[in-house]
Structure formats: C-alpha cells, structure tokens
PDB file of C-alpha atoms in Angstrom:
ATOM      1  CA  ASN X   1      83.951 207.835 120.539  1.00 63.00           C
ATOM      2  CA  ALA X   2      80.203 207.541 119.937  1.00 76.00           C
ATOM      3  CA  GLY X   3      79.419 211.294 120.065  1.00 94.00           C
ATOM      4  CA  VAL X   4      75.657 211.946 120.406  1.00 97.00           C
ATOM      5  CA  THR X   5      73.436 208.872 120.302  1.00 96.00           C
ATOM      6  CA  GLN X   6      69.699 209.153 119.727  1.00 97.00           C
ATOM      7  CA  THR X   7      67.191 206.352 119.994  1.00 97.00           C
ATOM      8  CA  PRO X   8      64.945 205.299 118.410  1.00 97.00           C
ATOM      9  CA  LYS X   9      65.649 206.324 114.800  1.00 96.00           C
ATOM     10  CA  PHE X  10      62.028 205.893 113.762  1.00 97.00           C
ATOM     11  CA  GLN X  11      58.788 205.801 115.736  1.00 97.00           C
ATOM     12  CA  VAL X  12      55.087 205.782 114.947  1.00 97.00           C
ATOM     13  CA  LEU X  13      52.720 206.798 117.740  1.00 97.00           C
ATOM     14  CA  LYS X  14      48.987 207.011 118.037  1.00 97.00           C
ATOM     15  CA  THR X  15      47.442 210.281 119.132  1.00 98.00           C
ATOM     16  CA  GLY X  16      47.425 210.472 122.918  1.00 97.00           C
ATOM     17  CA  GLN X  17      50.272 208.034 123.494  1.00 97.00           C
ATOM     18  CA  SER X  18      53.343 209.077 125.415  1.00 96.00           C
ATOM     19  CA  MET X  19      56.949 208.227 124.749  1.00 96.00           C
ATOM     20  CA  THR X  20      60.524 209.233 125.531  1.00 98.00           C
ATOM     21  CA  LEU X  21      63.171 210.051 122.964  1.00 98.00           C
ATOM     22  CA  GLN X  22      66.566 209.171 124.327  1.00 98.00           C
ATOM     23  CA  CYS X  23      69.729 211.213 123.888  1.00 98.00           C
ATOM     24  CA  ALA X  24      73.157 210.400 125.294  1.00 97.00           C
ATOM     25  CA  GLN X  25      76.570 211.961 124.732  1.00 97.00           C
ATOM     26  CA  ASP X  26      79.971 210.731 125.823  1.00 96.00           C
ATOM     27  CA  MET X  27      81.961 213.940 125.310  1.00 95.00           C
ATOM     28  CA  ASN X  28      81.327 215.466 128.746  1.00 94.00           C
ATOM     29  CA  HIS X  29      79.526 218.399 127.114  1.00 95.00           C
ATOM     30  CA  GLU X  30      77.751 220.843 129.408  1.00 95.00           C
ATOM     31  CA  TYR X  31      75.173 222.078 126.933  1.00 95.00           C
ATOM     32  CA  MET X  32      72.515 219.860 125.433  1.00 96.00           C
ATOM     33  CA  SER X  33      69.522 220.807 123.309  1.00 96.00           C
ATOM     34  CA  TRP X  34      66.547 219.321 121.547  1.00 97.00           C
ATOM     35  CA  TYR X  35      65.416 220.649 118.170  1.00 97.00           C
ATOM     36  CA  ARG X  36      62.624 219.735 115.826  1.00 97.00           C
ATOM     37  CA  GLN X  37      62.917 220.093 112.082  1.00 95.00           C
ATOM     38  CA  ASP X  38      59.871 220.702 109.933  1.00 94.00           C
ATOM     39  CA  PRO X  39      59.754 221.504 106.213  1.00 88.00           C
ATOM     40  CA  GLY X  40      60.320 225.202 105.555  1.00 84.00           C
ATOM     41  CA  MET X  41      60.762 225.950 109.249  1.00 86.00           C
ATOM     42  CA  GLY X  42      64.383 225.118 109.919  1.00 85.00           C
ATOM     43  CA  LEU X  43      65.529 223.799 113.269  1.00 94.00           C
ATOM     44  CA  ARG X  44      63.468 225.055 116.201  1.00 95.00           C
ATOM     45  CA  LEU X  45      64.644 224.796 119.780  1.00 95.00           C
ATOM     46  CA  ILE X  46      62.351 222.805 122.096  1.00 97.00           C
ATOM     47  CA  HIS X  47      64.282 222.637 125.377  1.00 97.00           C
ATOM     48  CA  TYR X  48      67.878 223.038 126.381  1.00 96.00           C
ATOM     49  CA  SER X  49      70.158 222.402 129.348  1.00 96.00           C
ATOM     50  CA  VAL X  50      73.321 224.101 130.545  1.00 94.00           C
ATOM     51  CA  GLY X  51      74.286 221.309 132.932  1.00 94.00           C
ATOM     52  CA  ALA X  52      72.993 218.481 135.086  1.00 95.00           C
ATOM     53  CA  GLY X  53      69.874 219.573 136.939  1.00 95.00           C
ATOM     54  CA  ILE X  54      69.371 222.727 134.854  1.00 96.00           C
ATOM     55  CA  THR X  55      66.896 222.921 131.985  1.00 97.00           C
ATOM     56  CA  ASP X  56      64.991 225.699 130.260  1.00 95.00           C
ATOM     57  CA  GLN X  57      62.418 226.187 127.542  1.00 95.00           C
ATOM     58  CA  GLY X  58      63.213 227.032 123.974  1.00 94.00           C
ATOM     59  CA  GLU X  59      61.022 228.381 121.208  1.00 92.00           C
ATOM     60  CA  VAL X  60      58.467 225.525 121.016  1.00 96.00           C
ATOM     61  CA  PRO X  61      58.301 223.739 124.414  1.00 97.00           C
ATOM     62  CA  ASN X  62      54.568 222.976 124.653  1.00 96.00           C
ATOM     63  CA  GLY X  63      53.781 219.269 124.834  1.00 96.00           C
ATOM     64  CA  TYR X  64      57.333 218.270 125.754  1.00 98.00           C
ATOM     65  CA  ASN X  65      59.175 217.694 129.020  1.00 97.00           C
ATOM     66  CA  VAL X  66      62.872 217.231 129.674  1.00 98.00           C
ATOM     67  CA  SER X  67      65.137 216.415 132.591  1.00 96.00           C
ATOM     68  CA  ARG X  68      68.909 216.294 132.991  1.00 97.00           C
ATOM     69  CA  SER X  69      69.826 214.051 135.905  1.00 97.00           C
ATOM     70  CA  THR X  70      73.308 213.301 134.527  1.00 97.00           C
ATOM     71  CA  THR X  71      75.737 215.148 132.253  1.00 97.00           C
ATOM     72  CA  GLU X  72      75.442 212.368 129.674  1.00 97.00           C
ATOM     73  CA  ASP X  73      71.683 211.982 129.236  1.00 98.00           C
ATOM     74  CA  PHE X  74      68.966 214.381 128.122  1.00 98.00           C
ATOM     75  CA  PRO X  75      65.683 212.565 127.371  1.00 98.00           C
ATOM     76  CA  LEU X  76      62.746 214.295 125.712  1.00 98.00           C
ATOM     77  CA  ARG X  77      59.270 213.195 126.798  1.00 98.00           C
ATOM     78  CA  LEU X  78      56.128 213.593 124.751  1.00 97.00           C
ATOM     79  CA  LEU X  79      53.311 213.648 127.267  1.00 92.00           C
ATOM     80  CA  SER X  80      50.311 213.061 124.972  1.00 96.00           C
ATOM     81  CA  ALA X  81      51.327 212.856 121.333  1.00 97.00           C
ATOM     82  CA  ALA X  82      49.499 214.981 118.770  1.00 97.00           C
ATOM     83  CA  PRO X  83      49.723 214.921 114.946  1.00 97.00           C
ATOM     84  CA  SER X  84      51.347 218.393 115.137  1.00 97.00           C
ATOM     85  CA  GLN X  85      54.320 216.708 116.797  1.00 97.00           C
ATOM     86  CA  THR X  86      55.088 214.725 113.660  1.00 97.00           C
ATOM     87  CA  SER X  87      58.616 215.864 112.911  1.00 97.00           C
ATOM     88  CA  VAL X  88      62.276 214.946 112.876  1.00 97.00           C
ATOM     89  CA  TYR X  89      63.882 215.493 116.267  1.00 98.00           C
ATOM     90  CA  PHE X  90      67.558 216.233 116.776  1.00 97.00           C
ATOM     91  CA  CYS X  91      69.524 216.213 119.985  1.00 97.00           C
ATOM     92  CA  ALA X  92      72.744 218.225 120.107  1.00 97.00           C
ATOM     93  CA  SER X  93      75.507 218.860 122.626  1.00 96.00           C
ATOM     94  CA  SER X  94      78.311 221.366 123.018  1.00 94.00           C
ATOM     95  CA  LEU X  95      81.037 222.635 125.317  1.00 90.00           C
ATOM     96  CA  GLY X  96      80.089 226.170 124.278  1.00 80.00           C
ATOM     97  CA  TYR X  97      81.330 226.230 120.702  1.00 82.00           C
ATOM     98  CA  GLY X  98      80.019 224.231 117.753  1.00 90.00           C
ATOM     99  CA  TYR X  99      77.269 221.743 118.471  1.00 94.00           C
ATOM    100  CA  THR X 100      77.526 218.017 117.732  1.00 96.00           C
ATOM    101  CA  PHE X 101      74.226 216.608 116.509  1.00 97.00           C
ATOM    102  CA  GLY X 102      72.745 213.162 116.850  1.00 97.00           C
ATOM    103  CA  SER X 103      71.435 211.290 113.821  1.00 96.00           C
ATOM    104  CA  GLY X 104      67.823 212.249 114.478  1.00 96.00           C
ATOM    105  CA  THR X 105      64.539 210.536 115.326  1.00 97.00           C
ATOM    106  CA  ARG X 106      61.772 210.578 112.754  1.00 97.00           C
ATOM    107  CA  LEU X 107      58.470 210.602 114.639  1.00 97.00           C
ATOM    108  CA  THR X 108      55.070 210.163 113.056  1.00 97.00           C
ATOM    109  CA  VAL X 109      51.903 210.661 115.094  1.00 97.00           C
ATOM    110  CA  VAL X 110      48.762 209.211 113.538  1.00 97.00           C
TER     111      VAL X 110
ATOM    112  CA  ILE N   1      64.924 234.916 120.519  1.00 54.00           C
ATOM    113  CA  LEU N   2      67.129 236.163 117.707  1.00 65.00           C
ATOM    114  CA  ASN N   3      65.574 236.418 114.258  1.00 86.00           C
ATOM    115  CA  VAL N   4      68.112 234.791 111.958  1.00 93.00           C
ATOM    116  CA  GLU N   5      67.573 235.077 108.218  1.00 94.00           C
ATOM    117  CA  GLN N   6      69.492 233.466 105.392  1.00 96.00           C
ATOM    118  CA  SER N   7      69.658 234.236 101.703  1.00 96.00           C
ATOM    119  CA  PRO N   8      69.333 232.993  99.120  1.00 97.00           C
ATOM    120  CA  GLN N   9      67.005 230.123  99.955  1.00 96.00           C
ATOM    121  CA  SER N  10      68.634 227.971  97.288  1.00 96.00           C
ATOM    122  CA  LEU N  11      71.473 228.232  94.848  1.00 96.00           C
ATOM    123  CA  HIS N  12      72.492 226.195  91.838  1.00 97.00           C
ATOM    124  CA  VAL N  13      76.081 226.615  90.609  1.00 97.00           C
ATOM    125  CA  GLN N  14      78.423 224.773  88.305  1.00 97.00           C
ATOM    126  CA  GLU N  15      81.580 222.996  89.383  1.00 97.00           C
ATOM    127  CA  GLY N  16      84.415 225.496  89.749  1.00 97.00           C
ATOM    128  CA  ASP N  17      82.178 228.478  90.485  1.00 97.00           C
ATOM    129  CA  SER N  18      82.759 230.462  93.639  1.00 97.00           C
ATOM    130  CA  THR N  19      79.716 231.422  95.643  1.00 96.00           C
ATOM    131  CA  ASN N  20      78.632 233.072  98.851  1.00 96.00           C
ATOM    132  CA  PHE N  21      75.619 233.141 101.152  1.00 95.00           C
ATOM    133  CA  THR N  22      74.384 235.655 103.673  1.00 97.00           C
ATOM    134  CA  CYS N  23      73.177 235.291 107.235  1.00 97.00           C
ATOM    135  CA  SER N  24      71.635 238.312 108.969  1.00 95.00           C
ATOM    136  CA  PHE N  25      70.797 238.674 112.631  1.00 92.00           C
ATOM    137  CA  PRO N  26      69.945 241.449 115.108  1.00 88.00           C
ATOM    138  CA  SER N  27      73.162 243.143 116.174  1.00 83.00           C
ATOM    139  CA  SER N  28      71.952 243.705 119.737  1.00 81.00           C
ATOM    140  CA  ASN N  29      72.279 240.952 122.380  1.00 75.00           C
ATOM    141  CA  PHE N  30      74.703 238.979 120.219  1.00 82.00           C
ATOM    142  CA  TYR N  31      76.980 236.269 121.602  1.00 85.00           C
ATOM    143  CA  ALA N  32      78.037 233.970 118.753  1.00 91.00           C
ATOM    144  CA  LEU N  33      77.322 233.067 115.142  1.00 94.00           C
ATOM    145  CA  HIS N  34      77.561 229.452 113.980  1.00 95.00           C
ATOM    146  CA  TRP N  35      77.718 227.953 110.494  1.00 97.00           C
ATOM    147  CA  TYR N  36      76.740 224.329 109.842  1.00 97.00           C
ATOM    148  CA  ARG N  37      76.810 222.117 106.799  1.00 97.00           C
ATOM    149  CA  TRP N  38      73.905 219.677 106.465  1.00 96.00           C
ATOM    150  CA  GLU N  39      74.044 216.931 103.870  1.00 95.00           C
ATOM    151  CA  THR N  40      70.914 215.022 102.921  1.00 90.00           C
ATOM    152  CA  ALA N  41      70.198 212.062 105.231  1.00 89.00           C
ATOM    153  CA  LYS N  42      72.920 213.166 107.651  1.00 92.00           C
ATOM    154  CA  SER N  43      73.106 215.433 110.685  1.00 93.00           C
ATOM    155  CA  PRO N  44      74.263 219.066 110.714  1.00 95.00           C
ATOM    156  CA  GLU N  45      78.021 219.380 111.073  1.00 96.00           C
ATOM    157  CA  ALA N  46      79.684 222.436 112.591  1.00 95.00           C
ATOM    158  CA  LEU N  47      81.850 224.501 110.244  1.00 97.00           C
ATOM    159  CA  PHE N  48      82.622 227.686 112.163  1.00 96.00           C
ATOM    160  CA  VAL N  49      81.787 229.534 115.356  1.00 94.00           C
ATOM    161  CA  MET N  50      82.551 233.242 115.433  1.00 94.00           C
ATOM    162  CA  THR N  51      82.118 235.700 118.268  1.00 91.00           C
ATOM    163  CA  LEU N  52      84.125 238.856 117.551  1.00 90.00           C
ATOM    164  CA  ASN N  53      83.381 241.602 115.069  1.00 90.00           C
ATOM    165  CA  GLY N  54      85.705 241.167 112.099  1.00 91.00           C
ATOM    166  CA  ASP N  55      86.287 237.462 112.766  1.00 92.00           C
ATOM    167  CA  GLU N  56      87.306 235.458 109.723  1.00 96.00           C
ATOM    168  CA  LYS N  57      87.482 231.671 109.695  1.00 96.00           C
ATOM    169  CA  LYS N  58      88.686 229.311 106.976  1.00 97.00           C
ATOM    170  CA  LYS N  59      88.512 225.563 106.430  1.00 95.00           C
ATOM    171  CA  GLY N  60      89.879 224.445 103.080  1.00 96.00           C
ATOM    172  CA  ARG N  61      87.881 226.162 100.326  1.00 97.00           C
ATOM    173  CA  ILE N  62      85.232 227.440 102.737  1.00 97.00           C
ATOM    174  CA  SER N  63      85.566 230.667 104.689  1.00 98.00           C
ATOM    175  CA  ALA N  64      83.313 232.933 106.721  1.00 98.00           C
ATOM    176  CA  THR N  65      83.310 236.503 107.959  1.00 97.00           C
ATOM    177  CA  LEU N  66      81.383 238.231 110.725  1.00 96.00           C
ATOM    178  CA  ASN N  67      80.141 241.802 111.123  1.00 95.00           C
ATOM    179  CA  THR N  68      78.412 242.134 114.488  1.00 93.00           C
ATOM    180  CA  LYS N  69      77.887 245.900 114.194  1.00 93.00           C
ATOM    181  CA  GLU N  70      75.671 245.595 111.147  1.00 93.00           C
ATOM    182  CA  GLY N  71      74.424 242.091 111.932  1.00 93.00           C
ATOM    183  CA  TYR N  72      75.556 239.861 109.095  1.00 95.00           C
ATOM    184  CA  SER N  73      77.885 237.009 108.241  1.00 97.00           C
ATOM    185  CA  TYR N  74      79.011 235.718 104.860  1.00 98.00           C
ATOM    186  CA  LEU N  75      79.968 232.162 103.982  1.00 98.00           C
ATOM    187  CA  TYR N  76      82.176 231.774 100.910  1.00 98.00           C
ATOM    188  CA  ILE N  77      82.933 228.653  98.919  1.00 98.00           C
ATOM    189  CA  LYS N  78      85.801 228.929  96.450  1.00 98.00           C
ATOM    190  CA  GLY N  79      85.802 226.619  93.429  1.00 97.00           C
ATOM    191  CA  SER N  80      82.621 224.702  94.280  1.00 97.00           C
ATOM    192  CA  GLN N  81      82.702 220.930  93.929  1.00 97.00           C
ATOM    193  CA  PRO N  82      79.767 218.473  93.702  1.00 96.00           C
ATOM    194  CA  GLU N  83      80.603 217.276  97.231  1.00 95.00           C
ATOM    195  CA  ASP N  84      79.859 220.797  98.491  1.00 97.00           C
ATOM    196  CA  SER N  85      76.192 220.208  97.692  1.00 97.00           C
ATOM    197  CA  ALA N  86      74.365 220.544 101.001  1.00 97.00           C
ATOM    198  CA  THR N  87      72.220 222.901 103.028  1.00 97.00           C
ATOM    199  CA  TYR N  88      74.241 225.517 104.874  1.00 98.00           C
ATOM    200  CA  LEU N  89      72.719 226.686 108.141  1.00 97.00           C
ATOM    201  CA  CYS N  90      73.637 229.645 110.240  1.00 96.00           C
ATOM    202  CA  ALA N  91      72.599 230.031 113.863  1.00 94.00           C
ATOM    203  CA  GLY N  92      72.827 232.941 116.250  1.00 91.00           C
ATOM    204  CA  GLY N  93      72.677 233.065 119.990  1.00 82.00           C
ATOM    205  CA  GLY N  94      72.521 235.574 122.775  1.00 76.00           C
ATOM    206  CA  THR N  95      74.176 232.921 124.926  1.00 80.00           C
ATOM    207  CA  ALA N  96      76.336 229.868 124.274  1.00 77.00           C
ATOM    208  CA  SER N  97      73.478 227.536 125.131  1.00 81.00           C
ATOM    209  CA  LYS N  98      70.516 228.874 123.185  1.00 86.00           C
ATOM    210  CA  LEU N  99      70.785 229.050 119.389  1.00 89.00           C
ATOM    211  CA  THR N 100      68.262 230.234 116.820  1.00 91.00           C
ATOM    212  CA  PHE N 101      68.735 228.707 113.394  1.00 94.00           C
ATOM    213  CA  GLY N 102      67.977 230.214 110.041  1.00 94.00           C
ATOM    214  CA  THR N 103      66.122 228.147 107.450  1.00 95.00           C
ATOM    215  CA  GLY N 104      69.297 227.510 105.478  1.00 96.00           C
ATOM    216  CA  THR N 105      70.680 227.967 101.977  1.00 97.00           C
ATOM    217  CA  ARG N 106      70.445 224.867  99.826  1.00 97.00           C
ATOM    218  CA  LEU N 107      73.434 224.621  97.487  1.00 98.00           C
ATOM    219  CA  GLN N 108      73.499 222.331  94.499  1.00 97.00           C
ATOM    220  CA  VAL N 109      76.749 221.997  92.533  1.00 97.00           C
ATOM    221  CA  THR N 110      76.577 220.311  89.152  1.00 95.00           C
ATOM    222  CA  LEU N 111      79.278 219.152  86.772  1.00 91.00           C
TER     223      LEU N 111
END
C-alpha cells in the first residue's frame, strides 16, 4: 500500500516557469488537499477537493491551479513561478478523519 | 477560516517527565480537531481526531482531550522518551475537508 505519493521530491525552477506537482493516493480517499509549509507559518491550505470533479480554494490559492479528474490524482500547477512560491509542498488525503500526508516536494524558485 | 493557536511554541523536557500542550480554536463553527506528530525529515502523522465535546483519546503514553464549548484541546505525554521528540500540530476545521493548522509545539526530550 503506497499511501500518498508525491513527485518530484525536489525541484528548482526559474522565475516565470510553470510546472506541475503530482500527487496520487491509492486508498480511495474522497478528500485531498495541498498545503505549503514555510518557516514560522505552519501548514497553509492552498486548494482542496472533496471528490472527483470538485475543487475549492484554501487560504493561499493565488498562483496555483488544481484539478481532480480521478479519485486518485490531485495535481497542483504553478502557472508562472515566483520566488515567493519557494516552499515545501505537502499533499494529503483523507476519508474524513485523520489525513495521510505525502513525503513532500521541496521547491525552490530562483 | 479558523484561527488555531498552539502553546507553547517549544518545550524542552527530560526523559521521564510528563508534559502537555494546548491548542485553542474558535468554539463557533467547529467540526473536528486533529492532532498530528511531525518528526524532522518526515511527514505529519495523524494521532487523534476528535469531534465531540468531552472527547478523550489515548494512544500508548499520549492522550488528548477536547472542550468545544471553550475552544481548547490538550495533548498529554506521560513519561516522555527521546523518541517523542517531534513537532506536535493541531488542526481545526469547520468541515471534514478544510483544516487550518496551528504552527505547532516543538518538543525536545533529552536523556
């Protein structure tokens, strides 16, 4: 049972580039979320989904897009990377109780 | 969005000490309170999810209580061990799908 798989683990982008952070879960969880973790800020919710085809914005959605075409996958797209998006990104999934987190993606935008 | 606050920010105890942390949240529009343990270089791991006022949960030496009327939860660790060293996060949500995390309590247990 793989749980929540995030790829890549590390990424360096140049300002203005776009990329997609992948997230997949094999637990048939309805709820999936993307968080970013910055020093002193804790985990902040970017976007979340309550099921295939349903997404909504979290606390810090600007500069990010998501889609949920299947139950398993919830990719996060950075449209035009900015240095302020340098962070560690976590994907998480749940059936409505405790969340299972992926191992994180460390993104640096230069 | 719930405003979830945790205290203390960090804590340094000796092996064998018992300790507790606090998580406070607005008591209105409450659905659930989560506790997570986050070890360095790993991902957060769920400890407890509580929804009802007066809920108490226990896992080994770790336990948690919930007071939704006054908006707080306590996490207790009995007889701390070095392997308990981690950041403990609490998260509140008005729904099951949208959590707001506190900034965590960093616990360091030394011999």
